C-alpha cells in the first residue's frame, strides 16, 4: 500500500529569510524521505499558499495525504484555520482525502534543542559550554509568540517547566512577544526581581522572522537600562535534526490515526472564563493573500479539532 503524501502547513512571515527557512526545511524533509511525496505551504503572508501546495500534490496524482501543522502550540491556526483551509481544498479537489496531525508541542526532542540554544548563548564569548555552577547562576526567559487562546499560552508555560526540570538552571520564566502578558520587558524585570544576575532570553520559535527579531530588540532595549544584569539572547530552534525527526513522528501518528489531541482546555469546546463566546464557533478558512478571492480573517480563529480524513 502506498504511503500518503506529507503536507507541511506553516503560518507564514513577512521576513524573507524566515519564509525561506521553512521552504528549505520542507526540501530537507523530502530529501530525507525518498519516495515520499512532500509539499509545504503557508496560510498567510508567504508563498506558496497552502492551496497551491495541495494543488501540486493533486497534479502529481496524489489523492491522499497527511497534513502536519508546523507549529509549536495548539492555537487558533492549528485548531481552526488550517483544518478549515484543508476542508476547502477537499471541496476544490473531488476525491481528495487527508488525515490531520497535531502540532509539535513541548516534545522532549525540541526541549533538547532549546537546551542546546541556551548552551550556545552562554558559550558565545568563551567557546565552551556551561558547567553546573554557571547553569545554577542562569535564569532562562522562554518567550512565546502569544495568543488569544489561553490553552496555547498555557502550553508555553508547560514547555518552560519541562525545560527547567533536571537541567540545573536557576529558573525558567515565561513571557510573550504579542497578544498575551507578560511581555519581554516585564518578563525580564520579573527575572531581575527574583535575583537573576544572568538571563538567557530564549525565543520559542521554529525559524527566524519578524517576531523573533522583536524579541531580541526588546531584550537589548531592556538590558541597556539594566547593565547590572547579563542578558543574552539565544537562537531559534531552526532546522535541527530533532525537528525533522519530530515532524516525521507526527506524520506517522496522523497516518496511523493516533492523534491524541488534548481537548480538555480547548477554548472552542470548554467555556473558559472570558472566552465563553468561542464555544462551538464555526470554522472559517484563513485565506492566503495570494489566493483568488482572498479575504483576510486574521483574529477570527474558529473551529474545534477537526481531524478530517
XYZ file of C-alpha atoms in Angstrom:
309
model
C 0.000 0.000 0.000
C 1.356 3.418 -0.987
C 2.017 5.770 1.899
C 0.049 9.045 1.970
C 1.973 12.150 0.971
C 3.191 14.581 3.641
C 1.899 18.150 3.622
C 3.582 20.652 5.952
C 1.351 23.579 6.933
C 3.106 26.760 8.077
C 1.845 30.099 9.302
C 3.903 32.471 7.167
C 6.064 35.509 7.877
C 6.902 38.849 6.329
C 10.559 38.003 6.888
C 12.046 36.618 3.653
C 14.739 34.638 5.483
C 12.172 33.037 7.771
C 9.959 32.018 4.852
C 12.943 30.543 3.018
C 13.938 28.633 6.169
C 10.519 26.943 6.095
C 10.818 26.111 2.405
C 14.347 24.750 2.929
C 13.054 22.609 5.788
C 10.371 21.141 3.517
C 13.044 20.330 0.935
C 15.185 18.690 3.630
C 12.258 16.508 4.674
C 11.762 15.458 1.057
C 15.460 14.618 0.697
C 15.346 12.568 3.902
C 12.386 10.505 2.688
C 12.975 9.480 -0.944
C 9.834 8.058 -2.449
C 7.553 10.011 -0.092
C 5.910 12.998 -1.793
C 6.422 16.063 0.439
C 4.956 19.538 -0.021
C 4.584 22.617 2.155
C 2.625 25.858 2.132
C 1.563 28.819 4.249
C -1.857 30.003 5.378
C -0.812 33.657 5.056
C 1.939 36.187 4.369
C 4.410 33.982 2.452
C 4.408 31.956 -0.754
C 3.497 29.305 -1.579
C -0.064 29.285 -0.249
C -1.297 26.046 1.270
C -3.817 25.670 -1.548
C -1.035 25.798 -4.120
C 0.883 23.085 -2.266
C -2.211 20.860 -2.239
C -2.808 21.532 -5.941
C 0.790 20.490 -6.642
C 0.200 17.156 -4.924
C -3.014 16.635 -6.881
C -1.181 17.341 -10.139
C 1.207 14.518 -9.229
C -1.728 12.129 -8.999
C -1.893 12.110 -5.198
C -5.343 11.645 -3.698
C -4.489 11.153 -0.024
C -2.079 12.988 2.264
C -1.315 13.584 5.932
C -1.039 17.226 6.980
C 1.244 18.254 9.867
C 0.906 21.795 11.259
C 4.445 23.099 11.725
C 3.526 24.956 14.887
C 4.688 24.701 18.466
C 1.343 25.204 20.197
C -2.309 24.392 19.537
C -3.650 27.895 18.965
C -6.276 29.198 16.540
C -4.251 28.490 13.415
C -3.776 24.801 14.209
C -7.259 24.344 15.686
C -9.306 26.278 13.154
C -7.570 27.975 10.240
C -5.619 25.016 8.864
C -8.449 22.443 9.258
C -10.821 24.876 7.547
C -8.338 25.508 4.736
C -7.894 21.764 4.239
C -11.656 21.264 4.151
C -11.806 23.956 1.453
C -9.166 22.121 -0.596
C -11.158 18.902 -0.311
C -14.118 20.715 -1.864
C -11.902 22.100 -4.627
C -10.483 18.670 -5.470
C -13.203 15.973 -5.501
C -11.905 12.604 -4.363
C -9.175 14.108 -2.209
C -8.828 12.826 1.361
C -6.452 13.639 4.185
C -5.522 12.996 7.803
C -4.729 15.952 10.020
C -1.917 15.622 12.547
C -1.231 17.545 15.717
C 1.145 20.443 16.409
C 4.644 19.792 17.668
C 4.125 20.697 21.322
C 6.796 20.718 24.053
C 8.268 17.427 22.872
C 11.483 16.169 24.533
C 13.288 16.392 21.176
C 12.575 20.116 20.982
C 13.436 20.634 24.648
C 16.863 19.180 23.853
C 17.295 21.724 21.065
C 16.218 24.565 23.370
C 18.766 23.413 25.944
C 21.418 23.469 23.228
C 20.466 27.006 22.219
C 20.876 28.146 25.834
C 24.306 26.483 25.984
C 25.315 28.236 22.758
C 24.278 31.614 24.174
C 26.262 31.017 27.349
C 29.317 29.894 25.362
C 29.196 32.758 22.868
C 32.025 34.774 24.465
C 34.336 31.957 25.509
C 33.833 28.997 23.177
C 32.961 26.367 25.769
C 29.704 25.117 27.205
C 28.433 25.972 30.681
C 29.331 23.972 33.742
C 26.895 23.147 36.512
C 27.822 26.238 38.501
C 27.068 28.560 35.600
C 23.748 26.887 34.913
C 22.877 27.408 38.562
C 23.504 31.144 38.045
C 21.449 31.325 34.848
C 17.772 32.127 34.568
C 16.112 31.367 31.234
C 13.265 33.521 29.908
C 11.308 31.447 27.394
C 9.434 33.824 25.078
C 6.475 32.514 23.101
C 4.545 34.149 20.326
C 1.471 34.795 22.457
C -2.144 34.037 21.601
C -5.719 34.986 22.378
C -6.194 31.279 23.172
C -5.386 30.672 26.869
C -4.756 26.986 26.201
C -1.970 27.897 23.763
C -0.352 30.259 26.269
C -0.532 27.541 28.909
C 1.410 25.221 26.584
C 4.308 27.703 26.588
C 4.306 27.642 30.395
C 4.356 23.843 30.240
C 7.382 23.958 27.925
C 9.137 26.306 30.354
C 8.536 23.997 33.289
C 9.728 20.946 31.352
C 12.840 22.851 30.296
C 13.576 23.684 33.941
C 13.232 20.122 35.199
C 16.562 18.383 35.669
C 18.757 20.853 33.823
C 20.105 22.814 36.760
C 19.048 26.318 35.763
C 18.319 28.856 38.490
C 14.854 29.098 36.966
C 12.868 29.267 33.747
C 10.357 32.089 33.424
C 7.826 32.720 30.653
C 6.951 35.772 28.552
C 5.239 36.562 25.254
C 6.076 38.923 22.425
C 2.471 39.657 21.399
C -1.186 39.231 22.380
C -0.502 37.956 25.908
C 1.169 39.111 29.112
C 3.783 39.380 30.431
C 5.773 40.962 27.627
C 9.521 40.595 27.176
C 10.421 43.611 29.314
C 8.050 42.581 32.106
C 9.437 39.051 31.979
C 12.995 40.300 32.283
C 12.034 42.568 35.153
C 10.473 39.599 36.935
C 13.730 37.669 36.494
C 15.691 40.602 37.965
C 13.392 40.930 40.957
C 13.770 37.216 41.596
C 17.505 37.800 41.891
C 18.752 36.866 38.431
C 22.161 38.288 37.521
C 22.407 36.372 34.234
C 19.440 35.789 31.906
C 19.248 33.945 28.606
C 16.263 35.115 26.564
C 15.156 32.053 24.627
C 12.764 32.630 21.676
C 10.257 29.783 21.452
C 10.099 29.910 17.654
C 10.962 27.437 14.933
C 12.559 29.840 12.460
C 13.744 33.415 12.303
C 11.234 36.128 11.474
C 9.707 39.430 12.484
C 8.653 38.312 15.970
C 11.916 36.591 16.995
C 13.755 39.737 15.900
C 11.354 41.780 18.012
C 12.161 39.558 20.994
C 15.878 40.254 20.550
C 15.301 44.004 20.109
C 13.169 44.268 23.239
C 15.716 42.277 25.229
C 18.515 44.637 24.083
C 16.455 47.695 24.993
C 15.750 46.388 28.498
C 19.390 45.354 29.031
C 20.601 48.817 28.020
C 18.975 50.342 31.102
C 19.765 47.399 33.414
C 23.515 46.875 32.944
C 23.757 45.000 36.250
C 22.021 42.013 34.576
C 23.919 39.998 31.956
C 21.276 39.458 29.249
C 21.924 37.190 26.288
C 19.542 36.172 23.516
C 19.621 32.618 22.188
C 18.826 31.480 18.670
C 15.579 29.976 17.439
C 15.081 26.223 17.197
C 15.948 26.138 13.497
C 16.077 23.139 11.131
C 17.649 20.818 13.690
C 17.737 17.068 13.139
C 15.374 16.676 16.106
C 12.770 18.817 14.341
C 12.953 16.627 11.239
C 12.519 13.550 13.431
C 9.548 15.043 15.282
C 7.701 16.047 12.105
C 8.255 12.529 10.796
C 6.805 11.209 14.075
C 3.753 13.464 13.796
C 3.266 12.265 10.212
C 3.326 8.666 11.393
C 0.726 9.420 14.060
C -1.592 11.020 11.515
C -1.268 8.114 9.099
C -1.964 5.612 11.894
C -4.848 7.641 13.308
C -3.040 8.088 16.650
C -3.783 11.796 17.138
C -4.292 12.236 20.907
C -5.304 15.897 20.698
C -5.833 17.448 24.130
C -9.326 18.955 24.227
C -9.623 19.361 27.990
C -8.921 23.114 27.922
C -9.739 23.967 24.310
C -11.425 27.357 24.135
C -13.656 26.097 21.294
C -15.011 23.204 23.377
C -14.882 24.371 27.012
C -16.438 27.576 28.363
C -13.338 29.156 29.877
C -13.870 32.417 31.800
C -13.911 35.356 29.405
C -13.982 33.156 26.294
C -17.472 31.679 26.511
C -18.482 33.146 23.137
C -15.940 30.957 21.289
C -17.506 27.616 22.242
C -18.800 25.846 19.139
C -17.927 28.707 16.794
C -17.857 27.629 13.130
C -14.574 27.219 11.283
C -13.598 29.764 8.666
C -10.748 29.239 6.179
C -7.768 31.528 6.669
C -7.363 32.863 3.139
C -3.853 33.347 1.834
C -3.270 36.782 0.219
C -2.005 35.131 -2.971
C -5.188 33.133 -3.494
C -8.133 34.237 -5.586
C -10.838 35.932 -3.578
C -8.599 36.166 -0.527
C -10.281 37.959 2.347
C -8.119 38.352 5.425
C -9.709 36.844 8.524
C -6.835 37.192 10.968
C -8.038 37.221 14.538
C -11.158 35.249 13.535
C -9.953 31.847 14.596
C -12.868 29.477 14.791
C -13.338 25.771 14.933
C -12.672 22.719 17.023
C -10.225 19.897 16.498
C -11.186 18.791 13.008
C -9.364 15.517 12.402
C -10.771 15.220 8.894
C -9.759 12.461 6.510
